[in-house]
Coordinates of C-alpha atoms and ligand atoms in Angstrom, one line a residue:
X7 CA -0.1 0.0 0.1
X8 CA 1.0 3.6 -0.7
X9 CA 0.3 6.7 1.2
X10 CA 0.4 10.2 -0.3
X11 CA 0.0 13.0 2.2
X12 CA -1.9 16.1 1.3
X13 CA -1.1 19.7 3.0
X14 CA -3.8 22.3 2.1
X15 CA -6.4 23.8 4.3
X16 CA -6.4 20.4 6.0
X17 CA -3.8 17.9 6.1
X18 CA -4.6 14.1 5.1
X19 CA -3.6 10.9 3.9
X20 CA -4.7 9.1 0.6
X21 CA -4.2 5.6 1.1
X22 CA -3.9 3.7 -2.3
X23 CA -3.8 -0.3 -2.3
X24 CA -5.5 -3.5 -3.1
X25 CA -7.7 -5.0 -0.7
X26 CA -7.8 -2.1 1.7
X27 CA -11.5 -1.3 1.9
X28 CA -11.5 -3.7 5.0
X29 CA -9.3 -1.3 6.9
X30 CA -11.7 1.5 6.7
X31 CA -13.1 1.3 10.3
X32 CA -9.7 1.1 11.8
X33 CA -8.6 4.1 9.7
X34 CA -12.1 6.1 10.3
X35 CA -11.4 5.4 14.1
X36 CA -7.8 7.1 14.1
X37 CA -9.5 10.2 12.9
X38 CA -10.7 10.6 16.3
X39 CA -14.3 11.0 18.1
X40 CA -17.3 10.0 16.0
X41 CA -20.1 7.7 16.9
X42 CA -22.1 7.4 14.0
X43 CA -21.0 6.9 10.3
X44 CA -23.2 7.9 7.3
X45 CA -22.2 5.8 4.2
X46 CA -23.1 7.9 1.2
X47 CA -23.2 5.6 -1.9
X48 CA -25.4 4.8 -5.0
X49 CA -27.5 2.0 -6.5
X50 CA -24.6 0.2 -8.6
X51 CA -21.7 0.7 -6.0
X52 CA -23.3 0.1 -2.6
X53 CA -24.7 -3.6 -3.2
X54 CA -21.4 -4.4 -4.5
X55 CA -19.0 -2.9 -1.7
X56 CA -21.6 -1.4 0.9
X57 CA -21.4 -4.3 3.3
X58 CA -17.5 -4.7 3.1
X59 CA -17.5 -1.0 4.1
X60 CA -20.2 -1.2 6.6
X61 CA -18.9 -4.4 8.4
X62 CA -15.5 -2.6 8.8
X63 CA -16.9 0.3 10.3
X64 CA -19.3 -1.6 12.8
X65 CA -16.2 -3.9 14.0
X66 CA -14.4 -0.5 14.6
X67 CA -17.3 0.3 17.1
X68 CA -19.3 2.9 14.8
X69 CA -23.0 2.9 14.4
X70 CA -23.5 3.0 10.8
X71 CA -26.5 4.3 8.6
X72 CA -26.5 4.4 4.8
X73 CA -28.0 6.8 2.3
X74 CA -28.1 5.2 -1.1
X75 CA -29.4 7.0 -4.5
X76 CA -30.1 6.2 -8.1
X77 CA -26.5 5.7 -9.9
X78 CA -25.5 8.6 -12.5
X79 CA -24.9 12.1 -13.1
X80 CA -28.7 12.9 -12.7
X81 CA -28.9 12.2 -8.9
X82 CA -26.1 14.9 -8.4
X83 CA -28.8 17.5 -7.8
X84 CA -30.3 19.9 -5.2
X85 CA -33.1 17.3 -4.6
X86 CA -31.0 14.6 -3.5
X87 CA -28.5 17.0 -1.8
X88 CA -31.4 18.3 0.7
X89 CA -32.7 14.7 1.2
X90 CA -29.2 13.7 2.3
X91 CA -29.1 16.7 4.2
X92 CA -32.5 15.7 5.9
X93 CA -31.3 12.2 6.3
X94 CA -28.2 13.2 8.4
X95 CA -30.2 15.5 10.4
X96 CA -33.0 12.9 11.2
X97 CA -30.2 10.3 12.2
X98 CA -28.8 13.0 14.4
X99 CA -25.2 13.1 13.3
X100 CA -23.3 15.5 15.2
X101 CA -20.2 17.9 14.3
X102 CA -18.0 15.2 15.6
X103 CA -19.5 12.2 13.4
X104 CA -18.5 11.2 9.8
X105 CA -19.6 10.7 6.5
X106 CA -18.1 8.1 4.1
X107 CA -18.4 8.7 0.5
X108 CA -18.5 5.3 -1.3
X109 CA -18.4 5.6 -5.1
X110 CA -17.0 7.3 -8.0
X111 CA -17.0 11.4 -8.5
X112 CA -20.8 11.7 -8.5
X113 CA -21.3 10.5 -4.7
X114 CA -17.8 12.0 -3.9
X115 CA -19.0 15.6 -5.1
X116 CA -22.3 15.2 -3.8
X117 CA -21.5 13.5 -0.2
X118 CA -18.4 16.1 0.1
X119 CA -20.9 19.0 -0.3
X120 CA -23.4 17.9 2.1
X121 CA -20.3 17.2 4.5
X122 CA -19.3 20.7 3.9
X123 CA -22.8 22.1 4.5
X124 CA -24.1 19.9 7.4
X125 CA -23.8 21.9 10.6
X126 CA -21.5 24.0 8.5
X127 CA -19.2 21.3 8.1
X128 CA -18.6 17.6 9.1
X129 CA -15.7 15.5 8.4
X130 CA -15.7 12.9 5.6
X131 CA -14.0 10.0 3.9
X132 CA -13.4 9.6 0.1
X133 CA -13.4 6.1 -1.0
X134 CA -13.2 6.0 -4.7
X135 CA -14.4 3.4 -6.4
X136 CA -13.9 4.8 -10.2
X137 CA -10.3 5.3 -11.8
X138 CA -11.6 9.2 -12.4
X139 CA -12.4 9.4 -8.7
X140 CA -9.1 7.7 -7.9
X141 CA -6.9 10.0 -9.6
X142 CA -8.8 13.0 -9.4
X143 CA -12.0 14.0 -8.0
X144 CA -11.6 12.2 -4.6
X145 CA -8.5 14.4 -4.2
X146 CA -8.4 18.2 -3.5
X147 CA -11.7 19.2 -1.8
X148 CA -13.8 20.3 -4.9
X149 CA -17.0 19.4 -4.0
X150 CA -20.5 20.2 -5.8
X151 CA -24.0 19.5 -7.2
X152 CA -25.4 20.3 -10.8
X153 CA -28.0 22.9 -11.1
X154 CA -30.7 23.0 -13.8
X155 CA -28.3 25.6 -15.5
X156 CA -25.2 23.6 -15.7
X157 CA -22.9 21.4 -14.0
X158 CA -21.1 21.7 -10.5
X159 CA -22.4 25.3 -10.4
X160 CA -23.1 25.1 -6.7
X161 CA -20.4 23.7 -4.8
X162 CA -17.6 24.4 -1.9
X163 CA -13.7 23.8 -1.4
X164 CA -13.8 21.4 1.3
X165 CA -10.9 18.7 1.7
X166 CA -11.6 15.3 3.0
X167 CA -10.0 13.8 6.1
X168 CA -8.9 10.6 4.4
X169 CA -8.8 9.1 1.1
X170 CA -9.0 5.6 1.1
X171 CA -8.5 4.2 -2.5
X172 CA -9.1 -0.1 -2.6
X173 CA -7.5 -0.6 -6.4
X174 CA -9.5 -3.9 -6.2
X175 CA -13.1 -1.9 -6.4
X176 CA -11.8 -1.0 -10.1
X177 CA -12.2 -4.5 -11.0
X178 CA -16.0 -4.1 -11.2
X179 CA -15.8 -1.4 -13.4
X180 CA -17.4 -1.6 -16.7
X181 CA -14.5 -1.3 -19.3
X182 CA -15.8 1.7 -20.8
X183 CA -15.8 3.5 -17.4
X184 CA -12.4 2.6 -16.8
X185 CA -11.3 3.5 -20.1
X186 CA -12.9 7.1 -19.5
X187 CA -10.6 7.1 -16.2
X188 CA -7.8 6.4 -18.6
X189 CA -8.0 9.9 -20.2
X190 CA -7.5 11.7 -17.0
X191 CA -4.5 9.5 -16.2
X192 CA -2.9 10.2 -19.8
X193 CA -3.6 13.8 -18.9
X194 CA -1.3 13.9 -15.8
X195 CA 1.4 12.2 -18.0
X196 CA 1.2 15.1 -20.6
X197 CA 1.0 17.6 -18.2
X198 CA 3.7 16.8 -15.8
X199 CA 5.6 13.6 -16.4
X200 CA 7.0 12.2 -19.2
X201 CA 8.1 8.7 -17.4
X202 CA 4.3 8.5 -16.3
X203 CA 3.7 9.1 -20.2
X204 CA 6.3 6.5 -21.4
X205 CA 4.9 3.9 -19.2
X206 CA 1.3 4.5 -20.2
X207 CA 2.7 4.4 -23.7
X208 CA 4.5 1.0 -23.3
X209 CA 1.7 -1.0 -21.2
X210 CA -1.5 0.6 -22.3
X211 CA -4.3 -0.7 -20.4
X212 CA -2.2 -3.1 -18.3
X213 CA -0.3 -0.4 -16.6
X214 CA 0.5 -1.0 -13.1
X215 CA -2.5 0.4 -11.0
X216 CA -1.4 0.8 -7.9
X217 CA 1.9 2.8 -8.9
X218 CA -0.1 4.8 -11.7
X219 CA -2.6 5.9 -9.1
X220 CA -0.4 6.7 -6.8
X221 CA 1.9 9.0 -9.1
X222 CA -1.3 10.9 -10.3
X223 CA -2.3 11.6 -6.8
X224 CA 1.0 12.9 -6.2
X225 CA 0.9 15.1 -8.8
X226 CA -2.3 16.4 -8.2
X227 CA -1.4 16.8 -4.2
X228 CA 1.3 19.1 -5.6
X229 CA -0.9 21.1 -7.7
X230 CA -3.5 21.4 -4.7
X231 CA -0.7 22.3 -2.2
X232 CA 0.4 25.2 -4.8
X233 CA -3.0 26.4 -5.8
X234 CA -5.8 24.8 -3.3
X235 CA -8.5 27.5 -4.4
X236 CA -7.9 27.2 -8.4
X237 CA -6.5 30.7 -9.1
X238 CA -3.6 29.6 -11.3
X239 CA -1.7 26.3 -11.3
X240 CA -4.8 24.1 -10.6
X241 CA -6.4 25.5 -14.1
X242 CA -4.1 23.3 -16.0
X243 CA -5.7 20.2 -14.7
X244 CA -8.4 21.4 -17.3
X245 CA -6.1 20.2 -20.1
X246 CA -8.5 19.2 -23.0
X247 CA -11.4 19.9 -20.8
X248 CA -12.7 23.4 -22.6
X249 CA -13.3 21.4 -25.7
X250 CA -14.2 18.4 -23.9
X251 CA -17.4 20.5 -22.2
X252 CA -18.4 21.4 -25.5
X253 CA -18.3 18.2 -27.2
X254 CA -20.2 16.4 -24.2
X255 CA -23.0 19.2 -24.3
X256 CA -23.1 19.3 -28.2
X257 CA -23.7 15.4 -28.0
X258 CA -26.4 15.8 -25.4
X259 CA -23.9 13.9 -23.3
X260 CA -23.8 10.8 -25.5
X261 CA -20.1 11.1 -26.0
X262 CA -18.7 10.6 -22.1
X263 CA -16.5 12.8 -20.2
X264 CA -13.2 10.9 -20.9
X265 CA -13.9 10.4 -24.4
X266 CA -14.6 13.9 -24.5
X267 CA -11.2 14.8 -22.7
X268 CA -9.3 12.7 -25.0
X269 CA -10.5 14.5 -28.1
X270 CA -10.2 17.8 -26.3
X271 CA -6.6 16.9 -25.6
X272 CA -5.8 15.6 -29.4
X273 CA -7.6 18.8 -30.7
X274 CA -5.3 21.2 -28.3
X275 CA -2.4 19.6 -29.2
X276 CA -3.0 19.7 -32.9
X277 CA -3.7 23.3 -32.6
X278 CA -0.6 23.9 -30.2
X279 CA 1.6 22.4 -33.4
X280 CA -0.3 24.7 -36.0
X281 CA 0.5 27.6 -33.4
X282 CA 4.2 26.8 -33.4
X283 CA 3.9 25.8 -29.6
X284 CA 4.3 22.0 -29.9
X285 CA 6.6 19.7 -31.8
X286 CA 4.6 17.6 -34.5
X287 CA 6.1 14.3 -33.2
X288 CA 5.1 15.0 -29.8
X289 CA 1.3 15.7 -30.7
X290 CA 1.8 12.4 -32.7
X291 CA 2.9 10.5 -29.4
X292 CA -0.1 12.0 -27.6
X293 CA -2.2 10.9 -30.0
X294 CA -0.7 7.6 -30.3
X295 CA -1.0 6.8 -26.5
X296 CA -5.0 7.9 -26.6
X297 CA -5.6 5.6 -29.3
X298 CA -3.5 2.6 -27.6
X299 CA -6.2 3.2 -24.8
X300 CA -8.9 2.9 -27.3
X301 CA -9.7 6.6 -26.9
X302 CA -11.1 8.7 -29.6
X303 CA -8.9 11.5 -31.1
X304 CA -11.4 13.5 -33.2
X305 CA -15.1 14.7 -33.7
X306 CA -17.6 15.1 -36.4
X307 CA -18.6 18.3 -34.7
X308 CA -17.9 21.5 -36.3
X309 CA -15.8 24.1 -35.1
X310 CA -18.8 26.8 -35.1
X311 CA -20.8 24.3 -32.8
X312 CA -18.0 23.8 -30.6
X313 CA -17.0 27.3 -30.3
X314 CA -20.8 28.3 -29.3
X315 CA -20.5 25.6 -26.5
X316 CA -16.9 26.7 -25.3
X317 CA -18.2 30.6 -25.0
X318 CA -20.7 29.2 -22.4
X319 CA -18.0 27.3 -20.4
X320 CA -17.8 28.7 -16.8
X321 CA -14.1 28.5 -16.8
X322 CA -14.6 31.7 -19.2
X323 CA -13.9 35.1 -17.8
X324 CA -15.0 38.3 -19.4
X325 CA -14.0 38.2 -23.2
X326 CA -11.0 35.8 -22.4
X327 CA -10.9 31.6 -22.2
X328 CA -7.9 30.1 -20.8
X329 CA -6.7 27.1 -22.9
X330 CA -4.1 24.7 -21.5
X331 CA -1.5 24.1 -24.3
X332 CA 0.8 21.6 -24.4
X333 CA 4.4 22.6 -25.1
X334 CA 6.5 19.1 -24.6
X335 CA 5.8 16.2 -22.8
X336 CA 5.4 17.1 -19.1
X337 CA 5.1 21.1 -19.7
X338 CA 2.1 22.8 -20.5
X339 CA 1.3 26.5 -20.6
X340 CA -2.1 28.4 -19.4
X341 CA -2.5 30.7 -22.5
X342 CA -5.6 33.3 -22.5
X343 CA -7.4 33.5 -25.8
X344 CA -9.6 36.2 -26.7
X345 CA -13.2 34.6 -27.7
X346 CA -12.2 35.8 -31.4
X347 CA -9.1 33.7 -31.5
X348 CA -10.6 31.0 -30.0
X349 CA -12.4 29.6 -32.9
X350 CA -9.1 29.8 -34.8
X351 CA -7.5 27.4 -32.4
X352 CA -10.4 25.0 -32.4
X353 CA -10.2 25.2 -36.3
X354 CA -6.4 24.7 -36.1
X355 CA -7.2 21.4 -33.9
X356 CA -10.1 19.6 -35.6
Ligands
LIG28 P1 -19.7 8.2 -11.7 O1 -19.7 8.3 -10.1 O2 -21.0 8.4 -12.2 O3 -19.4 6.6 -12.0 C1 -19.4 6.1 -13.2 C2 -20.2 5.0 -13.2 O4 -19.5 3.6 -12.6 C3 -21.8 4.9 -12.7 O5 -22.6 4.1 -13.2 C4 -21.4 4.1 -11.3 O6 -22.5 3.6 -11.0 C5 -20.4 3.2 -11.9 N1 -19.3 2.5 -10.8 C6 -18.7 3.5 -9.8 N2 -17.7 2.6 -9.3 C7 -18.0 1.6 -9.6 C8 -17.6 0.0 -9.5 N3 -16.5 0.0 -8.6 N4 -18.0 -0.9 -9.7 C9 -18.8 -0.7 -11.0 N5 -19.6 0.3 -11.3 C10 -19.0 1.5 -10.5 O7 -18.8 8.9 -12.4 P2 -17.2 9.4 -12.2 O8 -16.7 9.2 -13.8 O9 -16.7 8.5 -11.1 O10 -17.0 10.6 -11.8 C11 -18.0 11.8 -12.5 C12 -18.1 12.9 -11.8 O11 -17.0 13.5 -11.2 C13 -18.8 14.1 -12.5 O12 -19.8 14.5 -11.7 C14 -17.8 15.1 -12.4 O13 -18.5 16.6 -12.5 C15 -16.9 14.8 -11.0 N6 -15.6 15.2 -11.2 C16 -15.4 16.0 -10.1 C17 -13.9 16.2 -9.7 C18 -13.6 17.2 -8.4 O14 -12.4 17.5 -8.3 N7 -14.4 17.0 -7.5 C19 -13.3 16.1 -11.0 C20 -13.6 15.2 -11.8 C21 -14.8 15.0 -12.1
LIG29 N1 -10.4 18.2 -11.5 C1 -10.0 19.6 -11.4 C2 -9.7 20.0 -10.4 O1 -9.7 19.1 -8.9 O2 -9.2 21.2 -9.8

């Protein structure tokens, strides 16, 4: 098992290893006084891992209650959020009690926001069960729910007290969902780590899970330490995401987030070559790795459509969109682009 420590507004450990879900109760106990733990999970994950999580917590002496909602992004809304807050109140959780978020990014974001809000903040543990949650959403304290006007429009920066990533839980993921998480893993290689990139290029889907997840988490830890509140370096984690949000929205979300991020990374890399910022051979390497993972690297959508969606992206500030542009493997730059120039960038990369 590997342990990575995050030092941000809260200091906490991230445990990464095979079979460590059974240590949940023991590790929760080390966090100090708590009597009741509320497991927050969803309808796919809870039937597989809920009992093991609850047994571990009960063996450590906790009273366990469980709040389970229908799986999927559609549940990350205000109504489920309020139901969860009411459930916590009805079960009389106190400020010293704990929430365990058992699931992917949907569970982690919703449970984390509830933890930030209930009694003005109670502690929570992230137990990520998707690759995306393991390498990204469970680390760094971004929590949120969606509003009818858009994704993640209400939320808080609120760090967990522990992240416990049992890599065995990834074995029950649908292959397509695992592949989606791989786009985020490749993203870390392009952003920060040529050695990680080379390992992924060599091994493809057979990459070493514990080591690769640990490396991604270390890289995210470094970013969060520098810029917890997303005003500078952390924006780089949006590599490929500006276009991805446009592709997801334009496809009515039939293109998954991971695949859209893969296309977004390929498009920005091709555009960077045309703008003289990236070597064509490196662009080819990025595209080849995405293909090795079975991820798409192009879209049938026109620049005009994607441009319109990109402009409504919440990351836009005034007349400028901040593009994350690869300059070399392991090196990317934040490039502010005026809305007029944005269309040329998109056209250049499609
Ligand atoms: P998800 O939580 O919906 O999980 C994807 C699918 O996998 C679901 O159908 C789920 O039921 C299933 N699943 C989860 N774990 C499983 C397991 N072990 N075995 C079998 N099936 C399993 O989605 P996700 O991709 O994990 O996360 C996406 C969410 O994360 C989005 O809401 C996004 O906004 C958010 N996100 C947040 C951050 C952040 O920093 N907070 C970062 C990236 C993404
Ligand atoms: N997933 C982007 C971030 O945590 O900032």
